[in-house]
């Protein structure tokens, strides 16, 4: 795979200079770049690295003097990370999956697979499944009965798509993700201790033995277009209605969505975040790593929560959160500062108390 | 699959009214219910939804006027969630796995599979395995040598049952769960930094280079009856004795149990909870999502811990916990209230100090 | 598998007494030991258990009177856990994987597999893969195109090794681990809300709709010698350069390493710990369970962090950390003590305020 500087600049909508016919076969950090690579030096601090590497072309910061840097050609990107998106897409070979259905894949005769599919070995596709055109499905994937997946899906090794799950176009599923496990929903014949302490915030009248009866999950999972699900993440089916994910939302690795959860569109849920059952997340919400959201609460549009935040009550739209329990990020910073000084404050109060009692 | 209102009411031990022969083919939320569905409206606030949907029968709150709601039949459930358990079991079709052993499954000739088994494609069953009657084993599951599993097991896609693991009856295993990975146990030739700071609570005399020697896991995992393990959860084998889970205990998705851990009976461990090595959890313990339990400690019977709680010392029976580090839930609420006011308190103390020093 | 007391003592470099030819076929806790077992009683409190079990030989604490304990033979280990490492290695049968390549495994003709390999059923090995001698690869594993793995690898059920991943010798991979998923890296056309609040620590000027463009991962993952990766852990590939793990580092279950992360040598990362993208972890770092490390920060050599710690800023070498946000462990303990007394402190201040205002 190679592209000329001209092709790359055009694809990125960026300006270029020098020999626009120069061919690029890879993308590299400046210091380790080979002769055919495009070095990424979108900040002046990478200039030094350019001298160490072999690259004849680079993507540079605005206003860089490419000739003084000894280059034959250069691309100028006003917003480096955005240029990276386009550039990385051009050079991503994607997984090697041979065209057609591998002889060691099992596709139920009633399944409909769109044109241009590449389905790897040890894949199992159940009865009544419908998959859109240009699907790329890597080895060991299972897609259970009645699932429907849109066009241009990329489903990686060992991912599990459950029965009757519905997914839109351009779906990307990382290895080992499980979409459509049963919800975690159990009930006791009489009021359970958990129900009791939710009302009393901690007080318990009497502790009784109790065992759990399972509530089965009759719903499934509905996922919009342009969604990505990370490696080994898990999404449970709903109890009656479906668990839902809106268009454009991205889940990182090891993320957990409980039953009945609804996540809006264009959200980012970072690694190891968990959303408990029946919680609703608005649009464009960003949850950092290891965030937790309690069951049955609502997180408004455009909320941003820093890493480790535990959201335990409804959060209004636009709120920026941090901490356990979650509070506004600036309050959290102020509270933590005060907490660090608390041992000293306690000593001050003790001294004051003494002074006042002496003077009294 | 369809049931009459009479059959459903009898199965749930609930009262019914109207046309008891009315056939029900599914369960639905009121507003989206089709004509054959039983609408779930166990609270008056769902009455409006009934008018929007097509359902001719509903499960209603006690005392509801089903005729005024335009229904042909109704079921009355005194404890809605408990009724849901029975109802959802009746309407759960379960996964489609053809009866018998799929030709693309590999079952070792020395394995004993009970009557009525349904074993899917790409399943691997090792030497000496014994599985009870009526097992349903979905695609891509592996069951390693010497494992024993009781009657009526449901083991879903890609679950991993390790060598010599022993499991009781009615086991449910969600996709991707790993039961019987090796424990995470390493030792340094001399006392490690971790051993040192456990004694000193933070002080370190001298920092030495150290590398880790592996302690292999010779034990396995023993699991009781009526246990469920969530998607992509992991349970490590014990070092010498087995890691143990008691009857009736349920694990949610992405839960981690370290080596030698013992969990009692009828516990609920919610999503992403982790129990470190050699910790012991009593009976009927409920741990919310993302709870952590430190290694080698004991959590007493009937303990309930809210989401995100990190239990770092022994917890007495019946204690209700919250926070990091865990404290009694009511103390936590009081501490957090005070912490929110702490910046103001510090200002008050500063003013007091000034007043006292002026008056002194 | 059986060994004499003499063989075991020699292998452990430990002293032995009694009948050194006594054959041992297993290792056991004292109370449940069979006649052929070596009972582990490395502390006097296990003496009682010895009387209950059948063991004729035991590993004992220094100075124990083995004859008075009714034993025929004994081994004395000065550092019990270290002896356990050697002992457990001697008695670990390892997984049963038949020698050679299973007829139901698919190995690309261009792959090079070293001598002595045992490759189980439903394994997929891609084009150009190179695996060193004595590999043991259990069922359902996938190794994608161009991956290279050193000598003596043990890769367990359903693990996923991505394209072009490079791994050293003596690699151990627990079931379900995913090495080489795509990084979680997205960009908005204009500055995103997350970028904004990182600068302002919480303030937002204007909230705009935004959707995410994907940055593809062109890098891979590089792993040193003697590394172990836990069950269902996930390691993302780098954006341009590789994500890296140094020699001798061990990852527990459900650990997450983001794209571009660099972890040094001889580290321990305990269960459910997550390292966000581009963070760098030094050598000999020990992170307890459920620890989080923010993106783009640096954690120095020999840092130790207790369970649940969230490291949100650079941590200097040798620091012992606890808490969210992470502070020095002794500061954390002091702060938590003060926080527990805070409600009382607030009452004291209120009383003081009253006293001062009365006297003023």
PDB file of N, CA and C in Angstrom, chain C residues 327-356:
ATOM      1  N   UNK C 327      -2.659   9.688  46.767  1.00  0.00           N
ATOM      2  CA  UNK C 327      -1.691  10.454  47.568  1.00  0.00           C
ATOM      3  C   UNK C 327      -0.759   9.440  48.241  1.00  0.00           C
ATOM      4  N   UNK C 328       0.264   9.919  48.918  1.00  0.00           N
ATOM      5  CA  UNK C 328       1.150   8.992  49.629  1.00  0.00           C
ATOM      6  C   UNK C 328       0.331   8.170  50.620  1.00  0.00           C
ATOM      7  N   UNK C 329       0.685   6.912  50.756  1.00  0.00           N
ATOM      8  CA  UNK C 329      -0.138   6.022  51.573  1.00  0.00           C
ATOM      9  C   UNK C 329      -0.288   6.535  52.998  1.00  0.00           C
ATOM     10  N   UNK C 330       0.777   7.047  53.603  1.00  0.00           N
ATOM     11  CA  UNK C 330       0.641   7.506  54.988  1.00  0.00           C
ATOM     12  C   UNK C 330      -0.226   8.773  55.075  1.00  0.00           C
ATOM     13  N   UNK C 331      -0.125   9.647  54.073  1.00  0.00           N
ATOM     14  CA  UNK C 331      -1.024  10.812  54.036  1.00  0.00           C
ATOM     15  C   UNK C 331      -2.477  10.362  53.931  1.00  0.00           C
ATOM     16  N   UNK C 332      -2.699   9.342  53.096  1.00  0.00           N
ATOM     17  CA  UNK C 332      -4.065   8.859  52.903  1.00  0.00           C
ATOM     18  C   UNK C 332      -4.649   8.351  54.209  1.00  0.00           C
ATOM     19  N   UNK C 333      -3.838   7.602  54.933  1.00  0.00           N
ATOM     20  CA  UNK C 333      -4.325   7.040  56.199  1.00  0.00           C
ATOM     21  C   UNK C 333      -4.654   8.168  57.175  1.00  0.00           C
ATOM     22  N   UNK C 334      -3.783   9.179  57.228  1.00  0.00           N
ATOM     23  CA  UNK C 334      -4.003  10.332  58.106  1.00  0.00           C
ATOM     24  C   UNK C 334      -5.247  11.112  57.676  1.00  0.00           C
ATOM     25  N   UNK C 335      -5.402  11.326  56.362  1.00  0.00           N
ATOM     26  CA  UNK C 335      -6.561  12.066  55.856  1.00  0.00           C
ATOM     27  C   UNK C 335      -7.869  11.331  56.149  1.00  0.00           C
ATOM     28  N   UNK C 336      -7.852  10.027  56.013  1.00  0.00           N
ATOM     29  CA  UNK C 336      -9.073   9.263  56.255  1.00  0.00           C
ATOM     30  C   UNK C 336      -9.445   9.264  57.729  1.00  0.00           C
ATOM     31  N   UNK C 337      -8.424   9.198  58.593  1.00  0.00           N
ATOM     32  CA  UNK C 337      -8.690   9.290  60.034  1.00  0.00           C
ATOM     33  C   UNK C 337      -9.366  10.613  60.339  1.00  0.00           C
ATOM     34  N   UNK C 338      -8.806  11.689  59.793  1.00  0.00           N
ATOM     35  CA  UNK C 338      -9.354  13.026  60.041  1.00  0.00           C
ATOM     36  C   UNK C 338     -10.757  13.150  59.453  1.00  0.00           C
ATOM     37  N   UNK C 339     -10.967  12.512  58.301  1.00  0.00           N
ATOM     38  CA  UNK C 339     -12.287  12.597  57.669  1.00  0.00           C
ATOM     39  C   UNK C 339     -13.347  11.901  58.520  1.00  0.00           C
ATOM     40  N   UNK C 340     -12.956  10.809  59.144  1.00  0.00           N
ATOM     41  CA  UNK C 340     -13.901  10.100  60.010  1.00  0.00           C
ATOM     42  C   UNK C 340     -14.314  10.958  61.195  1.00  0.00           C
ATOM     43  N   UNK C 341     -13.384  11.796  61.648  1.00  0.00           N
ATOM     44  CA  UNK C 341     -13.678  12.669  62.798  1.00  0.00           C
ATOM     45  C   UNK C 341     -14.273  13.997  62.357  1.00  0.00           C
ATOM     46  N   UNK C 342     -14.419  14.191  61.056  1.00  0.00           N
ATOM     47  CA  UNK C 342     -14.817  15.509  60.554  1.00  0.00           C
ATOM     48  C   UNK C 342     -16.197  15.950  61.049  1.00  0.00           C
ATOM     49  N   UNK C 343     -17.208  15.082  61.053  1.00  0.00           N
ATOM     50  CA  UNK C 343     -18.504  15.548  61.568  1.00  0.00           C
ATOM     51  C   UNK C 343     -18.385  16.071  63.006  1.00  0.00           C
ATOM     52  N   UNK C 344     -17.573  15.385  63.819  1.00  0.00           N
ATOM     53  CA  UNK C 344     -17.366  15.850  65.186  1.00  0.00           C
ATOM     54  C   UNK C 344     -16.612  17.186  65.195  1.00  0.00           C
ATOM     55  N   UNK C 345     -15.634  17.305  64.307  1.00  0.00           N
ATOM     56  CA  UNK C 345     -14.852  18.543  64.233  1.00  0.00           C
ATOM     57  C   UNK C 345     -15.759  19.720  63.886  1.00  0.00           C
ATOM     58  N   UNK C 346     -16.669  19.494  62.951  1.00  0.00           N
ATOM     59  CA  UNK C 346     -17.588  20.560  62.541  1.00  0.00           C
ATOM     60  C   UNK C 346     -18.430  21.008  63.731  1.00  0.00           C
ATOM     61  N   UNK C 347     -18.861  20.047  64.561  1.00  0.00           N
ATOM     62  CA  UNK C 347     -19.648  20.387  65.749  1.00  0.00           C
ATOM     63  C   UNK C 347     -18.802  21.200  66.730  1.00  0.00           C
ATOM     64  N   UNK C 348     -17.543  20.799  66.888  1.00  0.00           N
ATOM     65  CA  UNK C 348     -16.632  21.530  67.776  1.00  0.00           C
ATOM     66  C   UNK C 348     -16.477  22.973  67.322  1.00  0.00           C
ATOM     67  N   UNK C 349     -16.312  23.150  66.018  1.00  0.00           N
ATOM     68  CA  UNK C 349     -16.121  24.490  65.480  1.00  0.00           C
ATOM     69  C   UNK C 349     -17.372  25.334  65.708  1.00  0.00           C
ATOM     70  N   UNK C 350     -18.530  24.723  65.506  1.00  0.00           N
ATOM     71  CA  UNK C 350     -19.784  25.460  65.712  1.00  0.00           C
ATOM     72  C   UNK C 350     -19.890  25.923  67.168  1.00  0.00           C
ATOM     73  N   UNK C 351     -19.500  25.039  68.114  1.00  0.00           N
ATOM     74  CA  UNK C 351     -19.546  25.379  69.525  1.00  0.00           C
ATOM     75  C   UNK C 351     -18.567  26.503  69.846  1.00  0.00           C
ATOM     76  N   UNK C 352     -17.379  26.386  69.257  1.00  0.00           N
ATOM     77  CA  UNK C 352     -16.347  27.411  69.456  1.00  0.00           C
ATOM     78  C   UNK C 352     -16.827  28.766  68.966  1.00  0.00           C
ATOM     79  N   UNK C 353     -17.451  28.720  67.787  1.00  0.00           N
ATOM     80  CA  UNK C 353     -17.935  29.951  67.179  1.00  0.00           C
ATOM     81  C   UNK C 353     -18.941  30.650  68.103  1.00  0.00           C
ATOM     82  N   UNK C 354     -19.788  29.809  68.689  1.00  0.00           N
ATOM     83  CA  UNK C 354     -20.791  30.333  69.608  1.00  0.00           C
ATOM     84  C   UNK C 354     -20.107  30.922  70.846  1.00  0.00           C
ATOM     85  N   UNK C 355     -19.128  30.174  71.378  1.00  0.00           N
ATOM     86  CA  UNK C 355     -18.425  30.615  72.582  1.00  0.00           C
ATOM     87  C   UNK C 355     -17.717  31.947  72.329  1.00  0.00           C
ATOM     88  N   UNK C 356     -17.057  32.031  71.172  1.00  0.00           N
ATOM     89  CA  UNK C 356     -16.288  33.234  70.857  1.00  0.00           C
ATOM     90  C   UNK C 356     -17.232  34.413  70.650  1.00  0.00           C
TER      91      UNK C 356
END
